XYZ file of C-alpha atoms in Angstrom:
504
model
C -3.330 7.764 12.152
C -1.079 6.166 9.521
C -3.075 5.256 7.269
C -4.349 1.682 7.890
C -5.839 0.702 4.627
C -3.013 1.553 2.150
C 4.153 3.592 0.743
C 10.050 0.596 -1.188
C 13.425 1.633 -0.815
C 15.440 3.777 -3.612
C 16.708 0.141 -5.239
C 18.589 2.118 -8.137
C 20.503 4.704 -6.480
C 23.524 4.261 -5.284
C 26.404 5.492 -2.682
C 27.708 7.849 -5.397
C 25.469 10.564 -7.270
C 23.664 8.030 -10.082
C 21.146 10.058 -12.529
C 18.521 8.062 -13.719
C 16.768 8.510 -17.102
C 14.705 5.412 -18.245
C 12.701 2.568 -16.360
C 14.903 1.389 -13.911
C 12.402 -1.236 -12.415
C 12.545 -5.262 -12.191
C 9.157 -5.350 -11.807
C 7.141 -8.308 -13.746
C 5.365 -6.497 -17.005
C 1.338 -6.235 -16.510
C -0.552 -9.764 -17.439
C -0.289 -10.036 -21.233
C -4.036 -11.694 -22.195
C -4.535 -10.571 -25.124
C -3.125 -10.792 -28.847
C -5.841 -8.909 -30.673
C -5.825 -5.889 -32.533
C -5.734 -3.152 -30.198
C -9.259 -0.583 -30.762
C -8.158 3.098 -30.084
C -11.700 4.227 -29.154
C -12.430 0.964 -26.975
C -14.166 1.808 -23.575
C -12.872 -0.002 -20.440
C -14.847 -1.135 -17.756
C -13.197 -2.273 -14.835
C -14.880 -3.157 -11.757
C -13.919 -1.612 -7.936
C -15.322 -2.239 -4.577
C -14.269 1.041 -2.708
C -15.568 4.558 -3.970
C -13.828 7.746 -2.933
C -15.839 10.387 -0.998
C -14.461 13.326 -2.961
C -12.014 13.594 -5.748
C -9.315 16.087 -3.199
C -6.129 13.448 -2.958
C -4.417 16.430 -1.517
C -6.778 16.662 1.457
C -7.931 13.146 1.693
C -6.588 9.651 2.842
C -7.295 6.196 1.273
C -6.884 3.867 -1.171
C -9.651 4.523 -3.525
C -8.464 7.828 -4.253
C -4.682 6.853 -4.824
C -5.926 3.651 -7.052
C -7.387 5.597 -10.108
C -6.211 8.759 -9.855
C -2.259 8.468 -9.643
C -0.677 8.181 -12.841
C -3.708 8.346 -14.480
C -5.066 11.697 -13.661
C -2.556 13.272 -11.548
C 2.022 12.717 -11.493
C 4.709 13.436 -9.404
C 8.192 13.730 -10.465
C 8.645 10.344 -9.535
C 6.446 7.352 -10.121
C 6.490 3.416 -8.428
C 6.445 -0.023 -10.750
C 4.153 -2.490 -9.719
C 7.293 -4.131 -7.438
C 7.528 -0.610 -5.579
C 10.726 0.378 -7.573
C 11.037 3.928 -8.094
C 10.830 5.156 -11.853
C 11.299 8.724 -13.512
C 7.665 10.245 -14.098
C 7.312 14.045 -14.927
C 11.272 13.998 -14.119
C 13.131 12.574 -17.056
C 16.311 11.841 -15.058
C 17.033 12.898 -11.262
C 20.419 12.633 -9.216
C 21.043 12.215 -5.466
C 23.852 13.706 -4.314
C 27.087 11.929 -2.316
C 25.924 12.908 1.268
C 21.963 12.156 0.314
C 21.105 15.429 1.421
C 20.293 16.867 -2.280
C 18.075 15.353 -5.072
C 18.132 17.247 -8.417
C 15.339 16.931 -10.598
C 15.293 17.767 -14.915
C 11.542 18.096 -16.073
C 10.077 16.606 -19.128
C 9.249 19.233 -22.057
C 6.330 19.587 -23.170
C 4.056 18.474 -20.236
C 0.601 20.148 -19.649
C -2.100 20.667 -17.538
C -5.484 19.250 -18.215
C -6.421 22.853 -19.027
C -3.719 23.513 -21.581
C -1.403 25.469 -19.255
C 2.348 24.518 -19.382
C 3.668 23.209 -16.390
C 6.965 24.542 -15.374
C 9.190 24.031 -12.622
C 7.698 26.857 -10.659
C 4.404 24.182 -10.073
C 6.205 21.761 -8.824
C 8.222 23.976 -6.111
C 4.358 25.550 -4.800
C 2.924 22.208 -5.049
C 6.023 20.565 -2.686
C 6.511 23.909 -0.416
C 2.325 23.463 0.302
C 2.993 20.067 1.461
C 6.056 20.696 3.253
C 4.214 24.041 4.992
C 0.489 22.908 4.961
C -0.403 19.837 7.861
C -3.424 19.421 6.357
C -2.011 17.983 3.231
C -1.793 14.378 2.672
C 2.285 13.845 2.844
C 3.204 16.565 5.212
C 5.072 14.499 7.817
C 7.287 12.774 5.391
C 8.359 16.497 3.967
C 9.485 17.089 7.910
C 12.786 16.881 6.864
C 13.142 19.092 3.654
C 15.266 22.080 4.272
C 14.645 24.153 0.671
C 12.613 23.336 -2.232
C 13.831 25.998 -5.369
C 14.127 26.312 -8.976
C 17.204 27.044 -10.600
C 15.094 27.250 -13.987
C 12.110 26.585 -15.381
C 13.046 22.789 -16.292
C 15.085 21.796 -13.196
C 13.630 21.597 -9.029
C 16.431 21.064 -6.227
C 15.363 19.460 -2.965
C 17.671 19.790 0.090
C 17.183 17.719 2.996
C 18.491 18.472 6.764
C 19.751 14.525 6.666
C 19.636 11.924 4.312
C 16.122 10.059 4.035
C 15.999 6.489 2.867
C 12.177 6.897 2.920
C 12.047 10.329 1.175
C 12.137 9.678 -2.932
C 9.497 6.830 -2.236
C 7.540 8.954 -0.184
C 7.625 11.643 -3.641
C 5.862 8.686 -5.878
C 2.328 9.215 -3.093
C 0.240 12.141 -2.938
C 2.975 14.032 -1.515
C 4.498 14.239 -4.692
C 2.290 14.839 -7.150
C 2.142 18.325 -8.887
C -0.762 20.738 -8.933
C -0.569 23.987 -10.942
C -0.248 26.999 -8.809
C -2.567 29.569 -7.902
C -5.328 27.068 -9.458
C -8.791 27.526 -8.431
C -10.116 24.102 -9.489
C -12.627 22.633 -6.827
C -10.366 19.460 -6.440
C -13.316 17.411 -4.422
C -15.320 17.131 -7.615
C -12.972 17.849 -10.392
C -9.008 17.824 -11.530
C -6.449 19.832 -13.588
C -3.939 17.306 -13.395
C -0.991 15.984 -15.843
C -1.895 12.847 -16.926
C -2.761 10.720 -19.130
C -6.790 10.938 -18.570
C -9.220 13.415 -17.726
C -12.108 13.238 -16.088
C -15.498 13.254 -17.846
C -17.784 12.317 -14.921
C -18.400 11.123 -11.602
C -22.353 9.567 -10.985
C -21.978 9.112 -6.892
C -22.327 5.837 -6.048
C -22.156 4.323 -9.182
C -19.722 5.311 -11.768
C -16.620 7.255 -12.733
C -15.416 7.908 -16.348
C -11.923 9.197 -17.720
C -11.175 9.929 -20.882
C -7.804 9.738 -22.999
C -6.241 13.182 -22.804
C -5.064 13.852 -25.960
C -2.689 16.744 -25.562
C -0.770 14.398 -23.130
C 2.974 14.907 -23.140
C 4.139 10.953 -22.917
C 2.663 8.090 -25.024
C -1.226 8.449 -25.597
C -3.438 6.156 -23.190
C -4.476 3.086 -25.081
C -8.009 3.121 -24.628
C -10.455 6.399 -25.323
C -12.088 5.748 -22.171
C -12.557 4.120 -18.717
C -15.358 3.561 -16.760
C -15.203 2.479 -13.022
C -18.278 0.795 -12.044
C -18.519 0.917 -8.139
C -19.403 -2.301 -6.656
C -19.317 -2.952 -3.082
C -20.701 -6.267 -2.807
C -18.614 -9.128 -4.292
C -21.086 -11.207 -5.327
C -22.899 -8.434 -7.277
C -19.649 -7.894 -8.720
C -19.106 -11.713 -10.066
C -22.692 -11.369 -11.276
C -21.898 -8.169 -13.602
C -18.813 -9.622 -14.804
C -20.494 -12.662 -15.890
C -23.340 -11.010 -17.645
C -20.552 -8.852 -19.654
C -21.047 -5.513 -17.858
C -17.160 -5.653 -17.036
C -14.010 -6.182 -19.042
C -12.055 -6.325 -15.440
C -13.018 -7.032 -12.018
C -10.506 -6.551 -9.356
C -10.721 -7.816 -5.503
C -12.403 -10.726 -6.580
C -13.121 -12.985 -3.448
C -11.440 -16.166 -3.993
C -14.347 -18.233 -2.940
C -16.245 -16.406 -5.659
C -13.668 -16.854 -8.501
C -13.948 -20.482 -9.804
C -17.425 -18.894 -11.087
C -15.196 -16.678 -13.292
C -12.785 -18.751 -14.313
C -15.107 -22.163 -14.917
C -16.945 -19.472 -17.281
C -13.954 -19.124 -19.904
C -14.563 -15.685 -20.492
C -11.959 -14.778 -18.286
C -8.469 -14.664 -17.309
C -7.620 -14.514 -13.219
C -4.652 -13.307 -12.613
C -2.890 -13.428 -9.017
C -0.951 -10.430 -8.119
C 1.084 -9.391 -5.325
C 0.148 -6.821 -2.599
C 2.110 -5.269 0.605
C -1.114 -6.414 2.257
C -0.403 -7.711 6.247
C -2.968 -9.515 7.470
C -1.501 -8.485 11.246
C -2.542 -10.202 14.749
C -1.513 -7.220 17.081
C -0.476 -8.214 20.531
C -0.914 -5.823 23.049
C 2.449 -5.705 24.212
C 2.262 -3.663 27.186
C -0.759 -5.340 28.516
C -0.475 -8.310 30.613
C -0.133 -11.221 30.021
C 0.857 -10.375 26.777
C 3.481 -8.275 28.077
C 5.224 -12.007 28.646
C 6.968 -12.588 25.585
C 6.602 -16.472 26.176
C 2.763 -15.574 25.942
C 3.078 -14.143 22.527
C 5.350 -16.935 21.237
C 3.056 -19.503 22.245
C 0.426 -18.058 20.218
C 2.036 -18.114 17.350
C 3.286 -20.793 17.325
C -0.362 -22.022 17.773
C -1.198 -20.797 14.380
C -1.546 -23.069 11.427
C -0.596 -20.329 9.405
C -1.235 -22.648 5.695
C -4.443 -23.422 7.270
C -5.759 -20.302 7.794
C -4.451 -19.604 4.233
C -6.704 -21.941 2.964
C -9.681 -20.702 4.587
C -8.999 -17.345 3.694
C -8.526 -18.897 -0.166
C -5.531 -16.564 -1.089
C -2.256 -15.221 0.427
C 0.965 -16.385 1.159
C 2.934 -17.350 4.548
C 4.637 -13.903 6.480
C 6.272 -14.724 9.693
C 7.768 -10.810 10.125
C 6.967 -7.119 9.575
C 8.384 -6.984 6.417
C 6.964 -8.238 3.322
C 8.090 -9.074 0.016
C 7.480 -6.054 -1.685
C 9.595 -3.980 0.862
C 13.519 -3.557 1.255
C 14.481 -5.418 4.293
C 12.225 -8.356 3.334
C 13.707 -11.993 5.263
C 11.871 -14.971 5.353
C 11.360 -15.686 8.963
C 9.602 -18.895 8.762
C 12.324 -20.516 10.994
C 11.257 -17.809 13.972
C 7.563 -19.592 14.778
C 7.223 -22.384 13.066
C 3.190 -24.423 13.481
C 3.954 -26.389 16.981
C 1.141 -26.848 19.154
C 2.812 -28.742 21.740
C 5.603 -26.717 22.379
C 3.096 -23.341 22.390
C 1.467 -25.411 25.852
C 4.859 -25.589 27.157
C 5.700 -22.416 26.961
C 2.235 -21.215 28.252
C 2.274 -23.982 31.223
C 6.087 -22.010 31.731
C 4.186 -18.808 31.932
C 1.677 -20.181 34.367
C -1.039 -19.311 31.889
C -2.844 -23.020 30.983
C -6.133 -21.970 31.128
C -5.422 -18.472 29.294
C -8.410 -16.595 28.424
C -8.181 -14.222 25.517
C -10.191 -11.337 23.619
C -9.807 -10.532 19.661
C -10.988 -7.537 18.610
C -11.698 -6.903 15.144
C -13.412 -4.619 13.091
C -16.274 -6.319 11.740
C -16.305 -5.820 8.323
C -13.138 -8.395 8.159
C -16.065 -10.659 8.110
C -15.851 -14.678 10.566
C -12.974 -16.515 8.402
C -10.350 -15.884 10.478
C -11.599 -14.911 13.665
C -13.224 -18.707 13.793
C -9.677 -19.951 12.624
C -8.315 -18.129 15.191
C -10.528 -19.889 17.823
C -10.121 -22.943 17.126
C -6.357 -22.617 16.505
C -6.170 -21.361 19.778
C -8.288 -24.425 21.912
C -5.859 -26.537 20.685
C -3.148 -24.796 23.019
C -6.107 -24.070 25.900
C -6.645 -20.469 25.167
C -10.079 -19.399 24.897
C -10.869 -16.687 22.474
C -13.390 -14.351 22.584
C -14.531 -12.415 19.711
C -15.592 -8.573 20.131
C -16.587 -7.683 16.332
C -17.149 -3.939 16.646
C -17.592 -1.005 14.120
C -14.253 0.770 12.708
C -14.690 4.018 14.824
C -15.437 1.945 18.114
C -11.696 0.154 17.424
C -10.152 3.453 16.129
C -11.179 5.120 19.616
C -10.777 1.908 22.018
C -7.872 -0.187 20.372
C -6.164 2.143 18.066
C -6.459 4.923 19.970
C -6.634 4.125 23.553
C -5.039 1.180 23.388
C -7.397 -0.618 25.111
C -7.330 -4.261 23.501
C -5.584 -7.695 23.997
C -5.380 -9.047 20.849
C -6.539 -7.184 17.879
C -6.885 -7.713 13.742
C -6.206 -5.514 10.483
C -5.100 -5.570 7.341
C -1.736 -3.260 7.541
C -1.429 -2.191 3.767
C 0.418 0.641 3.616
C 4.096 -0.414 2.017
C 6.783 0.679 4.237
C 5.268 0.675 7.648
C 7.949 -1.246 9.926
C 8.446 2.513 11.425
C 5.429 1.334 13.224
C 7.541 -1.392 15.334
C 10.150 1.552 15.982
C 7.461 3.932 17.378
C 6.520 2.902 21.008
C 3.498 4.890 21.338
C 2.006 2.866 18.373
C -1.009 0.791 19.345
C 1.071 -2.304 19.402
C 2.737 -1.210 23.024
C 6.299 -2.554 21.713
C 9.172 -0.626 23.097
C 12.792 -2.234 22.254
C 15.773 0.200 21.563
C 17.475 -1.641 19.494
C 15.254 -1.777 16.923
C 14.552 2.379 16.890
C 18.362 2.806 16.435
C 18.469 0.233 13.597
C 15.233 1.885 12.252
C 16.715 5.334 12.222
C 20.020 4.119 11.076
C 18.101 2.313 8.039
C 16.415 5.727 7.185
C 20.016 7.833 7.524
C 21.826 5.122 5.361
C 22.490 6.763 2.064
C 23.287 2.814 0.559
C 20.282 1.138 -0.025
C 21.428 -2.393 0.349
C 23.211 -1.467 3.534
C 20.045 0.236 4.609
C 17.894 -2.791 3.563
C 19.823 -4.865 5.774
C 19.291 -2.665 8.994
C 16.067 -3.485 8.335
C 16.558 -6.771 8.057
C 18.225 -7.279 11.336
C 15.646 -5.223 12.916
C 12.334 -7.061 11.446
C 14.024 -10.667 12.858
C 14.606 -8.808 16.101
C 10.990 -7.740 15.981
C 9.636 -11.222 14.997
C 12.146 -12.968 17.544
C 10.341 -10.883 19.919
C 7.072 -12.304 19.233
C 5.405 -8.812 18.599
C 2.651 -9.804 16.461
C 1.846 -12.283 14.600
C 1.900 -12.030 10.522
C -0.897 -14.249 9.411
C -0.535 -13.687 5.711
C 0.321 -11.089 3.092
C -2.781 -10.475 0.985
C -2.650 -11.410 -2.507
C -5.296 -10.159 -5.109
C -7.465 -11.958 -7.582
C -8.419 -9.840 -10.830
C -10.469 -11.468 -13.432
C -9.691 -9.825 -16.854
C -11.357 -10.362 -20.331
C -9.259 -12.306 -22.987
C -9.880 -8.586 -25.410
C -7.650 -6.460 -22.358
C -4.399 -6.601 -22.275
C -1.567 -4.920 -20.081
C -3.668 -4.535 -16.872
C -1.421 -4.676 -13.717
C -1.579 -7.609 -11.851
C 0.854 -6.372 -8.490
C -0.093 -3.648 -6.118
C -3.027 -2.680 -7.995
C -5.235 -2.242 -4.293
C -2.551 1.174 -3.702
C -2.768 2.179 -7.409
C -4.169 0.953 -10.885
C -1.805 2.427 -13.794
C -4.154 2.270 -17.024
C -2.342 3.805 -19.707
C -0.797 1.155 -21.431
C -3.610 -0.602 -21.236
C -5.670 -1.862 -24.448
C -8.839 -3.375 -25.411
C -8.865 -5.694 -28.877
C -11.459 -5.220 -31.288
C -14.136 -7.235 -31.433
């Protein structure tokens, strides 16, 4: 299963071979909120709803493992800015070739393990030829396509593809691409002997985990001595710590629950961006949603600010693609809120007293299943809820297919392949948008690449699909004494080392 709760196109390269050495990103700088005196031995203590189940990122899926431990404990040659722009990470410059088949890679001196080993280039070719060999490795798939991984010395790592890969260098800056140290024996479900810029101290299950700076660290030192992630899966609980000063951040703050925080003044909120799709999946192959007139009709039923409201954050996505992706068009023009004309087109369809099932899993919680109901009476479809329990709608809807209208939160960047793939659980099958999908992946230009995508997403939304509620935006309270926390994509990854904490 791609993975449903959590990969943006290679912005700076060009047609020609272009070597990159410094920060190429356009991505907005992390919230500035404080002008104090940074404290070297501060402790931060941020607050996070999901805790991972082990500590193996090479073995195991999910957000909370890719949130604190990429870029802080573990690197890859290549790294992502909060926008999804690629950046140079343990590779201080790389170079694509002219035919996009070859990426060439110059290491940064001086870099070391977390046990004082050097890391060479020979790590990063066992760590990559694992993935490419091993299917039980997180990445695996997207290394289908890698023809040789070598080392022509010990600061410098070729990769050869069989064809060019629009997807491939992003795919580097996930767990595919980070770099282990060969023949290493560490137990990686309950500790690390990674690169970067912390190390762990300690992991209390079901409570806390705690990183320390890593001194001997080859970039710029972390900015804080140490972090603390206090795990806490209720949001309420969470307000309740931050307000009684347990917490310098809390992040996935539920926007009913923030005025508390903010009416407090002893916080900042920021809002920050996500890849976040907040998808209505039509069963496309099932009638009578195989009727495309059907699935325009219901969107077009949807008041799509209104159930923004409800929700209390997000903003309007009428496609596959959002912002934070190449290929991003706004599509607002394809299914605009009209009622009257969704009836039409269902009274065309010979489907005016349509009766409909959503299934959802059911920790997405009432809000917009009982928008969704009452959204839909308005056009004279009934909806019936079916709140069930994630495995139940992994086997039956995911799996089997066995749904009419479904709901999940799509947050894995990069995912339109999933509109291109017609065994995917959404039952949509046009040809026209696999060939532009595999010609977007094949183009070596990526502005000629991110308009095949383009094209493809309207022909997707034109289609009627799905429907694109919202993309997810997150709320992060953060003490006045922090500064530099990210405020954009930090559900897929929370960068902490330029982070500070002022002095009291």
């Amino acid at each position: 299963m791609s993975r449903i709760r959590r990969l943006a196109v290679i912005s700076a390269l060009a047609v020609t071979a272009v070597i990159l050495s410094a920060c190429t990103s356009s991505a907005p700088g992390p919230a500035e909120t404080s002008n104090g005196e940074p404290d070297p031995d501060a402790t931060l203590t941020v607050g996070l709803v999901l805790e991972p189940t082990n500590l193996d990122i090479r073995r195991t899926s999910g957000a909370a493992l890719e949130q604190i431990l990429v870029d802080n404990i573990y690197e890859g040659l290549v790294s992502r800015a909060q926008d999804n722009t690629i950046e140079p990470r343990l590779a201080s410059e790389f170079e694509m070739s002219d035919d996009g088949l070859t990426y060439t890679f110059a290491l940064n001196e001086g870099v070391t393990f977390h046990d004082g080993t050097e890391m060479t280039s020979a790590d990063v070719v066992a760590s990559y030829e694992a993935v490419r060999t091993d299917e039980a490795l997180q990445g695996h798939a997207s290394f289908a396509g890698v023809e040789s991984i070598t080392a022509p010395d010990a600061s410098s790592v070729v990769i050869t593809l069989t064809e060019p890969d629009q997807n491939f260098l992003f795919a580097l800056t996930g767990p595919a691409g980070l770099v282990f140290q060969s023949e290493d024996d560490t137990d990686l479900q309950t500790a690390e002997n990674g690169t970067g810029p912390f190390v762990l101290q300690n992991w209390s299950k079901g409570s806390t985990i705690t990183f320390d700076r890593y001194d001997e660290y080859w970039g710029d030192p972390a900015g804080v001595a140490e972090v603390v992630f206090e795990y806490i899966p209720d949001f309420t609980a969470g307000v309740n710590a931050a307000l009684d000063g347990s917490l310098d951040v809390l992040t996935a703050v539920d926007p009913n629950l923030a005025p508390q925080l903010e009416e407090s003044g002893d916080f900042v909120l920021t809002e920050g961006r996500t890849t976040d799709k907040a998808t209505l999946a039509f069963n496309n192959a099932k009638a009578p949603l195989d009727d495309p007139r059907v699935r325009e009709a219901l969107r077009l039923g949807i008041d799509h600010e209104g159930l923004i409201e409800a929700v209390g954050a997000g903003e309007p996505l009428y496609g596959p693609i959002p912002e934070l992706d190449p290929g991003y068009e706004d599509l607002s023009d394809v299914a605009p809120y009209d009622p009257e004309r969704a009836k039409e087109l269902l009274a065309e369809a010979g489907e005016e007293n349509l009766e409909l099932t959503l299934t959802i899993p059911a920790f997405y919680g009432t809000t917009v299943p009982q928008v969704l109901v009452s959204d839909f009476s308005k056009i004279g479809v009934t909806l019936s809820v079916d709140a069930v329990e994630f495995p139940t709608w992994l086997e039956d809807a995911y799996t089997n297919k066995d749904y009419e209208l479904s709901y999940v939160l799509h947050v894995e960047p990069r995912d339109f392949g999933n509109f291109a793939d017609p065994d995917y659980y959404f039952g949509y099958d046009n040809p026209d948008v696999q060939r532009l999908y595999s010609e977007a992946l094949t183009e070596i230009d990526p502005d000629a690449s991110a308009e095949l995508l383009a094209e493809a997403a309207r022909i997707v939304s034109e289609d009627h699909a799905a429907d694109w509620l919202y993309t997810g935006q997150t709320i992060t309270a953060v003490r006045p004494i922090v500064s530099g926390f990210p405020q954009d994509s930090i559900n897929s990854r929370i960068d902490l080392a330029g982070v500070t904490v002022a002095a009291d």
